[in-house]
Amino acid sequence: MAGTSTISDRLGDYLRARRALVSPADVGLPPTGRRRVPGLRREEVAELVGLSTDYYVRLEQGRADRPSDQVLDALGRALRLGSAERAHLQDLARPPRPVRTTAAAGVRSEVLRPAVRQVVETVPVSPALVMNDRSDVLAWNRPATALIADFPSLAPRERNMARRIFLAADAREVHPDWDEAARTTVGVLRMAAGRRPNDPELVRLVGELSLGSAVFRKLWAGHHVHEKTHGPKRFRHPVVGDVALTYETFQVPGAAHHVLVVYTAPPGSPAEQALHILDRTDGAPAAR
């Protein structure tokens, strides 16, 4: 399966992808004429990190022992990695973690505590979701149903934001900034794959998206990673039009891979007015 082989790509693929994005000028190296490949050469990365070229080549080929934290820190600096990229690099250098499964289903448990679901459902006006790092939507409130998708009417496997962004026919209508939504969604899945490359549900999801979307395949091959924390987000609704919101994420205690995502609007803004209009319509499901 395409998803299985892709998720199994580990440290070497990531190092190659990242050094291709860094030019000699980015790290203070003098230009050396034409290059056969973009970015830094292996020997240049080795010199920046303080390694022998042979050892760095073995890292990219997957033939070296697990690199030390000091080496990984130096690689992060040399390849100009941000915090999410550094965390992903650390994950790739470690042995894959076992996936915690339920004995009956053989898959990772996604059962929410009833109190967590109640918290989400009682958030007023602002759309709120609980998601895992596979982008499965595990809980939602009425505003989220009105603005984002009619989650109660969807089959459980369809309550997945990656599937909706890449495979739903109306995805570009719901997400006016679709290119950015697609890129960040792939980045979140890449982070999850770094932590759990053998998660069977994640393997199946990546395989399905790879077969169903050429854009997904291209973005996945770029090894971009993204940690969902906070930022702007626009939705488009057939009744209220474009709604420009800001989201914040909150870790759910006791569930390391679950986050609460709350979308809010600035006071007095058109977006706030739009949310109140949707609220006054009793949360009528979005026409999706």
Tab-separated table of N, CA and C in Angstrom, residues 186-277:
chain	number	residue	atom	x	y	z
A	186	VAL	N	-1.732	18.060	6.045
A	186	VAL	CA	-0.683	17.079	5.759
A	186	VAL	C	0.422	17.177	6.802
A	187	GLY	N	0.769	18.393	7.202
A	187	GLY	CA	1.809	18.565	8.215
A	187	GLY	C	1.449	17.929	9.538
A	188	VAL	N	0.175	18.031	9.938
A	188	VAL	CA	-0.274	17.401	11.181
A	188	VAL	C	-0.174	15.879	11.075
A	189	LEU	N	-0.577	15.320	9.929
A	189	LEU	CA	-0.481	13.870	9.743
A	189	LEU	C	0.974	13.411	9.724
A	190	ARG	N	1.871	14.224	9.155
A	190	ARG	CA	3.293	13.877	9.150
A	190	ARG	C	3.840	13.818	10.574
A	191	MET	N	3.421	14.774	11.415
A	191	MET	CA	3.854	14.745	12.815
A	191	MET	C	3.391	13.451	13.491
A	192	ALA	N	2.134	13.077	13.239
A	192	ALA	CA	1.604	11.852	13.824
A	192	ALA	C	2.358	10.631	13.310
A	193	ALA	N	2.686	10.616	12.015
A	193	ALA	CA	3.414	9.487	11.433
A	193	ALA	C	4.813	9.376	12.025
A	194	GLY	N	5.425	10.498	12.374
A	194	GLY	CA	6.734	10.444	13.012
A	194	GLY	C	6.674	9.803	14.379
A	195	ARG	N	5.595	10.057	15.097
A	195	ARG	CA	5.439	9.471	16.429
A	195	ARG	C	5.032	8.008	16.360
A	196	ARG	N	4.159	7.667	15.409
A	196	ARG	CA	3.600	6.315	15.346
A	196	ARG	C	3.557	5.829	13.896
A	197	PRO	N	4.689	5.489	13.314
A	197	PRO	CA	4.694	5.077	11.905
A	197	PRO	C	3.938	3.778	11.651
A	198	ASN	N	3.681	2.998	12.709
A	198	ASN	CA	3.007	1.714	12.522
A	198	ASN	C	1.550	1.736	12.972
A	199	ASP	N	0.988	2.917	13.204
A	199	ASP	CA	-0.418	3.027	13.563
A	199	ASP	C	-1.247	2.565	12.364
A	200	PRO	N	-1.991	1.458	12.482
A	200	PRO	CA	-2.690	0.919	11.300
A	200	PRO	C	-3.740	1.857	10.741
A	201	GLU	N	-4.458	2.582	11.604
A	201	GLU	CA	-5.463	3.515	11.103
A	201	GLU	C	-4.823	4.669	10.346
A	202	LEU	N	-3.685	5.142	10.831
A	202	LEU	CA	-2.979	6.221	10.145
A	202	LEU	C	-2.419	5.739	8.813
A	203	VAL	N	-1.898	4.526	8.797
A	203	VAL	CA	-1.402	3.942	7.550
A	203	VAL	C	-2.524	3.864	6.515
A	204	ARG	N	-3.696	3.402	6.952
A	204	ARG	CA	-4.828	3.293	6.017
A	204	ARG	C	-5.267	4.670	5.530
A	205	LEU	N	-5.290	5.648	6.427
A	205	LEU	CA	-5.715	6.988	6.040
A	205	LEU	C	-4.764	7.585	5.011
A	206	VAL	N	-3.463	7.492	5.251
A	206	VAL	CA	-2.489	8.040	4.302
A	206	VAL	C	-2.584	7.315	2.961
A	207	GLY	N	-2.786	6.006	2.997
A	207	GLY	CA	-2.941	5.260	1.755
A	207	GLY	C	-4.166	5.694	0.975
A	208	GLU	N	-5.286	5.879	1.677
A	208	GLU	CA	-6.519	6.311	1.024
A	208	GLU	C	-6.365	7.696	0.406
A	209	LEU	N	-5.764	8.621	1.152
A	209	LEU	CA	-5.593	9.981	0.637
A	209	LEU	C	-4.584	10.015	-0.511
A	210	SER	N	-3.574	9.171	-0.436
A	210	SER	CA	-2.582	9.116	-1.509
A	210	SER	C	-3.209	8.632	-2.812
A	211	LEU	N	-4.089	7.643	-2.710
A	211	LEU	CA	-4.772	7.129	-3.903
A	211	LEU	C	-5.811	8.108	-4.430
A	212	GLY	N	-6.438	8.868	-3.531
A	212	GLY	CA	-7.553	9.706	-3.930
A	212	GLY	C	-7.222	11.128	-4.299
A	213	SER	N	-6.000	11.602	-3.990
A	213	SER	CA	-5.673	13.010	-4.212
A	213	SER	C	-4.221	13.173	-4.657
A	214	ALA	N	-4.043	13.689	-5.872
A	214	ALA	CA	-2.692	13.979	-6.357
A	214	ALA	C	-2.047	15.095	-5.548
A	215	VAL	N	-2.851	16.046	-5.077
A	215	VAL	CA	-2.303	17.130	-4.254
A	215	VAL	C	-1.768	16.562	-2.948
A	216	PHE	N	-2.519	15.654	-2.340
A	216	PHE	CA	-2.034	15.038	-1.105
A	216	PHE	C	-0.700	14.334	-1.348
A	217	ARG	N	-0.600	13.567	-2.425
A	217	ARG	CA	0.648	12.834	-2.707
A	217	ARG	C	1.827	13.801	-2.821
A	218	LYS	N	1.626	14.911	-3.505
A	218	LYS	CA	2.711	15.874	-3.683
A	218	LYS	C	3.104	16.503	-2.353
A	219	LEU	N	2.111	16.894	-1.556
A	219	LEU	CA	2.417	17.512	-0.266
A	219	LEU	C	3.072	16.512	0.675
A	220	TRP	N	2.604	15.280	0.661
A	220	TRP	CA	3.189	14.258	1.552
A	220	TRP	C	4.652	14.024	1.212
A	221	ALA	N	4.974	14.041	-0.060
A	221	ALA	CA	6.360	13.814	-0.484
A	221	ALA	C	7.282	14.946	-0.050
A	222	GLY	N	6.716	16.123	0.274
A	222	GLY	CA	7.535	17.254	0.700
A	222	GLY	C	7.965	17.202	2.143
A	223	HIS	N	7.433	16.260	2.949
A	223	HIS	CA	7.837	16.064	4.345
A	223	HIS	C	7.593	17.295	5.222
A	224	HIS	N	6.649	18.151	4.829
A	224	HIS	CA	6.317	19.291	5.688
A	224	HIS	C	5.629	18.796	6.954
A	225	VAL	N	5.966	19.391	8.112
A	225	VAL	CA	5.299	19.050	9.362
A	225	VAL	C	4.681	20.311	9.955
A	226	HIS	N	3.606	20.103	10.719
A	226	HIS	CA	2.893	21.241	11.305
A	226	HIS	C	2.280	20.804	12.619
A	227	GLU	N	2.443	21.633	13.642
A	227	GLU	CA	1.809	21.390	14.935
A	227	GLU	C	0.651	22.369	15.077
A	228	LYS	N	-0.552	21.832	15.226
A	228	LYS	CA	-1.749	22.680	15.305
A	228	LYS	C	-1.798	23.322	16.681
A	229	THR	N	-1.625	24.630	16.754
A	229	THR	CA	-1.617	25.337	18.031
A	229	THR	C	-2.621	26.485	18.049
A	230	HIS	N	-2.453	27.441	17.155
A	230	HIS	CA	-3.345	28.597	17.088
A	230	HIS	C	-3.124	29.291	15.753
A	231	GLY	N	-4.082	30.125	15.368
A	231	GLY	CA	-3.915	30.864	14.123
A	231	GLY	C	-5.246	31.230	13.500
A	232	PRO	N	-5.202	31.889	12.342
A	232	PRO	CA	-6.431	32.282	11.650
A	232	PRO	C	-7.037	31.117	10.873
A	233	LYS	N	-8.335	31.170	10.676
A	233	LYS	CA	-9.020	30.156	9.888
A	233	LYS	C	-10.297	30.754	9.318
A	234	ARG	N	-10.502	30.580	8.012
A	234	ARG	CA	-11.725	31.050	7.356
A	234	ARG	C	-12.575	29.875	6.920
A	235	PHE	N	-13.873	30.010	7.147
A	235	PHE	CA	-14.851	29.075	6.611
A	235	PHE	C	-15.813	29.857	5.709
A	236	ARG	N	-16.458	29.157	4.794
A	236	ARG	CA	-17.471	29.773	3.944
A	236	ARG	C	-18.783	29.008	4.128
A	237	HIS	N	-19.834	29.765	4.441
A	237	HIS	CA	-21.140	29.175	4.717
A	237	HIS	C	-22.146	29.704	3.688
A	238	PRO	N	-23.064	28.873	3.207
A	238	PRO	CA	-23.989	29.329	2.156
A	238	PRO	C	-24.939	30.437	2.607
A	239	VAL	N	-25.139	30.601	3.901
A	239	VAL	CA	-26.049	31.639	4.391
A	239	VAL	C	-25.314	32.905	4.792
A	240	VAL	N	-24.225	32.789	5.575
A	240	VAL	CA	-23.543	33.969	6.132
A	240	VAL	C	-22.265	34.319	5.379
A	241	GLY	N	-21.882	33.533	4.386
A	241	GLY	CA	-20.687	33.842	3.596
A	241	GLY	C	-19.399	33.495	4.319
A	242	ASP	N	-18.329	34.245	4.018
A	242	ASP	CA	-17.022	33.990	4.617
A	242	ASP	C	-17.023	34.407	6.092
A	243	VAL	N	-16.460	33.534	6.924
A	243	VAL	CA	-16.388	33.791	8.365
A	243	VAL	C	-14.926	33.653	8.778
A	244	ALA	N	-14.295	34.792	9.130
A	244	ALA	CA	-12.873	34.817	9.491
A	244	ALA	C	-12.724	34.673	11.004
A	245	LEU	N	-12.189	33.560	11.443
A	245	LEU	CA	-12.072	33.241	12.860
A	245	LEU	C	-10.609	33.062	13.259
A	246	THR	N	-10.400	32.901	14.546
A	246	THR	CA	-9.094	32.535	15.095
A	246	THR	C	-9.282	31.288	15.942
A	247	TYR	N	-8.384	30.333	15.814
A	247	TYR	CA	-8.517	29.121	16.620
A	247	TYR	C	-7.406	29.012	17.656
A	248	GLU	N	-7.742	28.381	18.770
A	248	GLU	CA	-6.792	28.021	19.815
A	248	GLU	C	-6.998	26.546	20.120
A	249	THR	N	-5.899	25.851	20.410
A	249	THR	CA	-6.005	24.437	20.763
A	249	THR	C	-5.588	24.233	22.206
A	250	PHE	N	-6.235	23.248	22.849
A	250	PHE	CA	-5.974	22.940	24.248
A	250	PHE	C	-5.836	21.426	24.392
A	251	GLN	N	-4.747	20.999	25.010
A	251	GLN	CA	-4.530	19.575	25.214
A	251	GLN	C	-5.568	19.011	26.171
A	252	VAL	N	-6.164	17.875	25.808
A	252	VAL	CA	-7.119	17.216	26.688
A	252	VAL	C	-6.340	16.398	27.713
A	253	PRO	N	-6.472	16.686	29.005
A	253	PRO	CA	-5.712	15.937	30.029
A	253	PRO	C	-5.980	14.444	29.952
A	254	GLY	N	-4.923	13.678	30.054
A	254	GLY	CA	-5.048	12.232	30.042
A	254	GLY	C	-5.127	11.617	28.669
A	255	ALA	N	-5.062	12.431	27.613
A	255	ALA	CA	-5.118	11.914	26.238
A	255	ALA	C	-4.131	12.720	25.401
A	256	ALA	N	-2.916	12.240	25.298
A	256	ALA	CA	-1.839	13.033	24.702
A	256	ALA	C	-2.104	13.416	23.259
A	257	HIS	N	-2.921	12.635	22.543
A	257	HIS	CA	-3.143	12.904	21.128
A	257	HIS	C	-4.504	13.542	20.862
A	258	HIS	N	-5.203	13.993	21.913
A	258	HIS	CA	-6.484	14.664	21.748
A	258	HIS	C	-6.342	16.148	22.049
A	259	VAL	N	-6.926	16.987	21.196
A	259	VAL	CA	-6.918	18.421	21.445
A	259	VAL	C	-8.321	18.981	21.276
A	260	LEU	N	-8.639	19.965	22.110
A	260	LEU	CA	-9.858	20.750	21.954
A	260	LEU	C	-9.519	21.954	21.099
A	261	VAL	N	-10.261	22.165	20.017
A	261	VAL	CA	-10.052	23.298	19.123
A	261	VAL	C	-11.274	24.200	19.217
A	262	VAL	N	-11.040	25.459	19.568
A	262	VAL	CA	-12.132	26.426	19.693
A	262	VAL	C	-11.875	27.573	18.726
A	263	TYR	N	-12.871	27.893	17.909
A	263	TYR	CA	-12.787	28.973	16.928
A	263	TYR	C	-13.566	30.186	17.458
A	264	THR	N	-12.900	31.338	17.544
A	264	THR	CA	-13.549	32.536	18.070
A	264	THR	C	-13.438	33.679	17.076
A	265	ALA	N	-14.326	34.680	17.272
A	265	ALA	CA	-14.348	35.865	16.416
A	265	ALA	C	-14.074	37.103	17.254
A	266	PRO	N	-13.405	38.122	16.700
A	266	PRO	CA	-13.191	39.374	17.437
A	266	PRO	C	-14.532	40.016	17.798
A	267	PRO	N	-14.634	40.581	18.996
A	267	PRO	CA	-15.898	41.225	19.395
A	267	PRO	C	-16.302	42.315	18.407
A	268	GLY	N	-17.576	42.313	18.040
A	268	GLY	CA	-18.102	43.328	17.140
A	268	GLY	C	-17.768	43.132	15.682
A	269	SER	N	-17.088	42.052	15.340
A	269	SER	CA	-16.674	41.813	13.955
A	269	SER	C	-17.799	41.187	13.138
A	270	PRO	N	-17.712	41.278	11.809
A	270	PRO	CA	-18.697	40.576	10.964
A	270	PRO	C	-18.749	39.081	11.257
A	271	ALA	N	-17.587	38.517	11.604
A	271	ALA	CA	-17.567	37.083	11.907
A	271	ALA	C	-18.381	36.781	13.160
A	272	GLU	N	-18.282	37.644	14.173
A	272	GLU	CA	-19.083	37.430	15.383
A	272	GLU	C	-20.562	37.524	15.059
A	273	GLN	N	-20.928	38.492	14.229
A	273	GLN	CA	-22.323	38.621	13.826
A	273	GLN	C	-22.793	37.372	13.080
A	274	ALA	N	-21.920	36.839	12.236
A	274	ALA	CA	-22.280	35.625	11.492
A	274	ALA	C	-22.514	34.453	12.430
A	275	LEU	N	-21.660	34.302	13.454
A	275	LEU	CA	-21.838	33.209	14.417
A	275	LEU	C	-23.152	33.362	15.169
A	276	HIS	N	-23.518	34.595	15.515
A	276	HIS	CA	-24.785	34.811	16.219
A	276	HIS	C	-25.975	34.517	15.306
A	277	ILE	N	-25.843	34.827	14.026
A	277	ILE	CA	-26.925	34.489	13.085
A	277	ILE	C	-27.109	32.978	13.035
